[in-house]
Short mmCIF file of C-alpha atoms in Angstrom, two decimals:
data_model
loop_
_atom_site.label_atom_id
_atom_site.label_comp_id
_atom_site.label_asym_id
_atom_site.label_seq_id
_atom_site.Cartn_x
_atom_site.Cartn_y
_atom_site.Cartn_z
CA MET W 366 -1.91 38.12 50.26
CA PHE W 367 -4.94 38.66 47.16
CA THR W 368 -3.81 37.11 43.98
CA ALA W 369 -6.31 38.66 41.97
CA ILE W 370 -9.77 41.02 41.40
CA THR W 371 -12.52 38.56 40.76
CA HIS W 372 -15.72 40.60 40.93
CA SER W 373 -16.50 44.30 40.70
CA GLN W 374 -20.09 45.81 41.63
CA ILE W 375 -21.82 48.74 40.27
CA TYR W 376 -26.01 49.40 40.64
CA VAL W 377 -28.43 49.77 37.82
CA LEU W 378 -32.53 50.72 38.05
CA ASP W 379 -33.11 47.16 35.57
CA GLN W 380 -31.37 44.14 34.98
CA ASP W 381 -32.91 43.72 32.01
CA GLU W 382 -32.14 47.04 30.58
CA ALA W 383 -29.08 46.42 31.99
CA LEU W 384 -28.61 43.69 29.64
CA ASP W 385 -29.26 45.47 26.71
CA PHE W 386 -26.72 48.32 27.04
CA TYR W 387 -23.81 46.24 28.75
CA VAL W 388 -24.29 43.32 26.14
CA GLY W 389 -26.58 44.62 23.47
CA LYS W 390 -24.78 47.55 22.68
CA LEU W 391 -21.24 47.44 24.72
CA ASP W 392 -21.03 43.77 23.60
CA LEU W 393 -19.86 42.54 27.12
CA GLU W 394 -20.61 38.62 27.81
CA VAL W 395 -22.95 37.57 30.22
CA ASN W 396 -20.63 34.97 32.29
CA THR W 397 -23.59 34.28 35.10
CA ASP W 398 -27.77 35.01 35.20
CA VAL W 399 -29.30 33.18 37.94
CA SER W 400 -32.39 33.87 40.22
CA LEU W 401 -30.80 32.86 43.62
CA GLY W 402 -34.65 33.76 44.74
CA PHE W 403 -33.74 36.17 47.12
CA MET W 404 -31.88 38.29 44.06
CA ARG W 405 -30.91 37.96 40.43
CA TRP W 406 -27.25 37.44 40.82
CA LEU W 407 -26.06 39.00 37.17
CA THR W 408 -22.33 39.49 36.09
CA VAL W 409 -21.03 40.08 32.53
CA ASN W 410 -17.36 40.26 31.50
CA VAL W 411 -15.28 41.21 28.68
CA PRO W 412 -15.21 38.70 25.90
CA GLY W 413 -12.59 35.99 26.50
CA HIS W 414 -11.96 37.38 30.67
CA PRO W 415 -14.51 35.35 32.41
CA ASP W 416 -11.73 35.85 35.46
CA ARG W 417 -12.94 39.53 35.83
CA GLN W 418 -17.02 39.90 36.43
CA ILE W 419 -19.10 43.02 36.91
CA LEU W 420 -22.02 42.55 39.52
CA LEU W 421 -24.96 44.19 37.70
CA GLU W 422 -27.00 44.86 41.02
CA LYS W 423 -30.68 46.33 41.46
CA PRO W 424 -30.92 48.10 44.67
CA GLY W 425 -33.93 47.07 46.78
CA PRO W 426 -35.52 45.50 49.78
CA PRO W 427 -34.32 43.20 51.49
CA ALA W 428 -30.56 44.20 51.33
CA LEU W 429 -31.72 48.01 51.27
CA SER W 430 -34.95 49.37 52.96
CA GLU W 431 -37.35 50.61 50.42
CA GLU W 432 -36.00 54.13 51.64
CA THR W 433 -32.33 53.66 51.15
CA ALA W 434 -32.93 51.70 47.91
CA GLN W 435 -34.80 55.57 46.82
CA GLN W 436 -32.00 57.62 48.10
CA VAL W 437 -29.38 55.16 45.93
CA ARG W 438 -31.56 55.25 43.09
CA GLU W 439 -31.83 58.76 43.02
CA LEU W 440 -28.01 59.58 43.61
CA LEU W 441 -27.24 57.01 40.78
CA THR W 442 -29.70 58.80 38.36
CA LYS W 443 -27.33 61.93 39.62
CA GLY W 444 -24.18 60.39 38.47
CA ALA W 445 -22.91 60.58 41.95
CA MET W 446 -23.03 56.40 42.54
CA GLY W 447 -19.78 56.32 41.49
CA GLY W 448 -19.96 53.28 39.64
CA HIS W 449 -16.97 53.79 37.31
CA LEU W 450 -15.36 51.51 34.97
CA ILE W 451 -12.92 51.76 33.06
CA PHE W 452 -11.91 49.43 29.74
CA THR W 453 -9.15 49.17 27.44
CA THR W 454 -9.79 49.14 24.09
CA ASP W 455 -7.52 48.37 20.50
CA ASP W 456 -8.96 51.80 18.54
CA CYS W 457 -10.44 54.03 20.63
CA ARG W 458 -11.62 56.36 17.14
CA LYS W 459 -13.35 53.17 15.89
CA THR W 460 -15.33 51.94 18.78
CA TYR W 461 -16.31 55.36 19.57
CA GLU W 462 -17.71 55.14 16.33
CA LYS W 463 -19.48 51.97 16.44
CA LEU W 464 -21.01 52.60 19.82
CA LEU W 465 -22.49 55.96 18.65
CA ALA W 466 -24.27 54.53 15.56
CA ARG W 467 -25.85 51.96 18.20
CA GLY W 468 -26.86 55.22 19.93
CA VAL W 469 -24.62 55.54 23.15
CA GLU W 470 -24.74 58.59 24.89
CA PHE W 471 -21.25 59.94 25.19
CA THR W 472 -19.89 62.39 27.80
CA GLU W 473 -16.75 62.82 25.98
CA GLU W 474 -15.05 62.40 22.55
CA PRO W 475 -11.82 60.35 21.89
CA THR W 476 -9.39 62.35 23.27
CA GLU W 477 -5.42 62.37 22.89
CA ARG W 478 -4.17 62.16 27.07
CA PRO W 479 -0.42 61.47 27.92
CA TYR W 480 -1.30 57.88 28.61
CA GLY W 481 -3.22 57.20 25.00
CA ILE W 482 -6.79 58.13 23.70
CA ASP W 483 -9.63 57.88 25.69
CA CYS W 484 -13.34 59.16 25.43
CA GLY W 485 -16.39 58.52 27.85
CA LEU W 486 -19.73 57.71 28.28
CA ARG W 487 -23.17 56.95 30.39
CA ASP W 488 -24.53 53.70 31.10
CA PRO W 489 -28.59 54.19 30.74
CA PHE W 490 -28.73 54.58 34.48
CA GLY W 491 -26.14 57.37 35.13
CA ASN W 492 -22.91 54.99 35.46
CA SER W 493 -19.81 56.54 34.14
CA ILE W 494 -18.03 54.18 31.68
CA ARG W 495 -14.32 55.06 29.81
CA PHE W 496 -12.25 53.08 27.52
CA THR W 497 -8.80 53.92 26.67
CA GLN W 498 -6.57 52.64 23.61
CA PRO W 499 -3.32 52.72 25.86
CA LYS W 500 0.12 54.45 24.09
CA ALA W 501 1.49 51.82 22.09
CA MET C 1162 -42.90 60.77 42.92
CA SER C 1163 -39.58 58.83 42.93
CA ARG C 1164 -39.87 57.18 39.38
CA ALA C 1165 -40.51 61.21 38.13
CA ALA C 1166 -37.59 62.62 40.39
CA GLU C 1167 -35.07 59.74 38.79
CA GLU C 1168 -36.19 60.64 35.45
CA SER C 1169 -35.76 64.31 36.21
CA ASN C 1170 -32.29 63.34 37.63
CA ARG C 1171 -31.59 61.64 34.38
CA ARG C 1172 -32.26 64.70 32.14
CA MET C 1173 -30.27 67.17 34.18
CA LEU C 1174 -27.08 64.73 34.41
CA ARG C 1175 -27.57 64.81 30.42
CA ALA C 1176 -27.47 68.55 30.25
CA ARG C 1177 -24.60 68.78 32.66
CA ASP C 1178 -22.80 66.30 30.60
CA ALA C 1179 -23.44 68.57 27.96
CA MET C 1180 -21.84 71.54 29.63
CA ASP C 1181 -18.94 69.20 30.29
CA ARG C 1182 -18.50 68.60 26.89
CA GLY C 1183 -19.43 71.83 25.12
CA TYR C 1184 -17.87 74.29 27.92
CA ALA C 1185 -16.01 76.49 25.85
CA GLN C 1186 -19.11 77.50 24.06
CA PRO C 1187 -21.85 80.19 25.21
CA LEU C 1188 -23.65 79.11 28.19
CA ASP C 1189 -27.28 78.37 25.79
CA VAL C 1190 -29.72 77.75 27.99
CA PRO C 1191 -32.75 77.28 25.60
CA ALA C 1192 -30.44 74.17 24.37
CA LEU C 1193 -29.92 72.51 27.20
CA ALA C 1194 -33.49 72.67 28.23
CA ARG C 1195 -33.83 71.20 25.29
CA ILE C 1196 -31.52 68.25 26.12
CA ALA C 1197 -33.28 67.89 29.33
CA HIS C 1198 -37.13 67.91 27.59
CA VAL C 1199 -38.13 70.75 30.10
CA SER C 1200 -39.09 74.47 29.79
CA GLN C 1201 -35.98 77.02 29.60
CA ALA C 1202 -38.25 78.39 32.71
CA HIS C 1203 -38.11 75.14 34.86
CA PHE C 1204 -34.68 74.70 33.58
CA THR C 1205 -32.47 76.25 35.43
CA ARG C 1206 -34.70 76.21 39.27
CA THR C 1207 -34.66 72.03 38.47
CA PHE C 1208 -30.55 71.73 37.34
CA ARG C 1209 -30.24 74.44 40.80
CA ALA C 1210 -32.44 71.57 42.94
CA THR C 1211 -30.43 69.08 41.41
CA PHE C 1212 -26.88 69.59 41.87
CA GLY C 1213 -26.60 72.27 44.27
CA GLU C 1214 -26.03 75.39 41.92
CA THR C 1215 -27.32 77.41 38.54
CA PRO C 1216 -25.66 75.89 35.46
CA HIS C 1217 -24.08 79.43 35.15
CA ARG C 1218 -22.08 78.66 38.23
CA TYR C 1219 -21.60 74.68 37.23
CA LEU C 1220 -19.78 75.60 33.69
CA GLN C 1221 -18.11 78.96 35.04
CA ARG C 1222 -16.52 76.47 37.42
CA ARG C 1223 -15.96 73.85 34.56
CA ARG C 1224 -14.41 76.38 32.58
CA VAL C 1225 -12.00 77.55 35.41
CA GLU C 1226 -11.19 74.03 36.00
CA ARG C 1227 -10.34 73.25 32.55
CA ALA C 1228 -8.06 76.48 32.67
CA MET C 1229 -6.44 75.16 35.56
CA PHE C 1230 -5.74 72.11 34.01
CA LEU C 1231 -4.16 74.18 30.89
CA LEU C 1232 -1.78 76.00 33.24
CA ARG C 1233 -0.81 73.18 34.95
CA GLU C 1234 -0.18 70.93 31.51
CA THR C 1235 0.96 72.93 29.08
CA ASP C 1236 2.90 76.12 28.49
CA ARG C 1237 0.11 77.64 26.37
CA SER C 1238 0.16 81.51 27.37
CA VAL C 1239 -2.61 82.69 29.94
CA THR C 1240 -4.35 84.77 27.10
CA ASP C 1241 -4.98 81.89 24.88
CA ILE C 1242 -6.14 79.28 27.65
CA CYS C 1243 -8.76 82.34 28.68
CA PHE C 1244 -10.25 82.14 24.89
CA GLN C 1245 -10.01 78.42 24.65
CA VAL C 1246 -11.80 77.32 27.70
CA GLY C 1247 -14.50 79.88 26.52
CA PHE C 1248 -14.63 83.48 28.14
CA GLY C 1249 -14.70 86.19 26.35
CA SER C 1250 -12.31 88.39 27.69
CA PRO C 1251 -8.94 88.19 29.52
CA GLY C 1252 -10.11 90.84 32.16
CA THR C 1253 -13.57 88.54 32.95
CA PHE C 1254 -11.37 85.20 33.08
CA SER C 1255 -8.84 86.93 35.53
CA ARG C 1256 -11.34 87.93 37.69
CA THR C 1257 -13.39 85.05 37.77
CA PHE C 1258 -10.37 82.44 38.18
CA ARG C 1259 -9.16 84.83 41.19
CA ASP C 1260 -12.56 85.15 42.90
CA ILE C 1261 -13.00 80.90 42.67
CA VAL C 1262 -9.39 79.78 42.86
CA GLY C 1263 -8.13 82.56 45.01
CA PHE C 1264 -5.05 83.50 43.57
CA SER C 1265 -4.45 84.88 39.68
CA PRO C 1266 -3.67 82.23 36.83
CA ARG C 1267 -0.18 83.33 36.51
CA ALA C 1268 0.21 82.77 40.68
CA TYR C 1269 -1.62 79.07 40.34
CA ARG C 1270 0.70 77.89 37.55
CA ARG C 1271 3.76 78.64 39.49
CA ALA C 1272 2.45 76.36 42.12
CA ALA C 1273 1.05 73.79 40.23
CA VAL C 1274 1.84 70.43 40.44
CA THR C 1275 1.05 67.83 37.43
CA ALA C 1276 -1.66 65.05 38.50
CA PRO C 1277 -0.63 61.53 36.36
CA VAL C 1278 -4.07 60.12 37.18
CA PRO C 1279 -7.35 59.74 34.39
CA THR C 1280 -8.82 62.81 33.35
CA CYS C 1281 -12.23 61.90 34.49
CA PHE C 1282 -11.00 62.30 38.22
CA THR C 1283 -9.24 65.12 37.82
CA MET C 1284 -11.99 66.87 35.92
CA ALA C 1285 -14.30 65.53 38.65
CA TRP C 1286 -12.06 66.52 41.54
CA THR C 1287 -9.96 69.42 40.69
CA ARG C 1288 -13.25 71.47 39.83
CA PRO C 1289 -12.73 74.40 42.58
CA SER C 1290 -15.77 74.39 44.95
CA GLY C 1291 -17.49 77.30 46.23
#
């Protein structure tokens, strides 16, 4: 059966702004950025892990009707579109300080959990992101 | 109109995130309205239109959810938990908890089962509705 997850998708309101955030602030790297004509195929990955890509898709026609795209945008900005990403990090507190200095909007400070230390933030559109320093 | 709605949603979400973060603090509508960049008069109305309940009700249910978490995952006393999640008195805590969950904090603790999933999901999914 299946052997890996290669692509996951989240919606973003603006792909340039998404690049500023995911690459400029979170230090992910661009895997593919190409205009297919009908859409801009934009994927990013954790540096050194191109085998797992995140597609940053802009909702809109013709894939979605204008009306449906608007509903997606409204849900996204209410934080209700899902779009969860959970990353691992070597040092949760250090990463938190670094991103805080870059103006990232945190929803939760680093907190001890049974499974490690983790914290939460949002991307500029309303997607929920977390990163965890797993218990050694 | 639609871009304005998106911008308003994002601002209300920012204020809601602030409540999720600072649930143990008193509900400070002026501070939340500042985070959301709207007037105080506008804030409660817009929050309710966006998320379907008032900020006060949202915060109450967040506090009860955090209390449920602590009852489930720790052996701290009910009184400690009451103050830790931001209630001013054990009486108000027990009454609000019972109103929302359907039974008392102690009865909840006896019946609770721990959930080994990331806390962001338990926060979102075990927050009591109604």
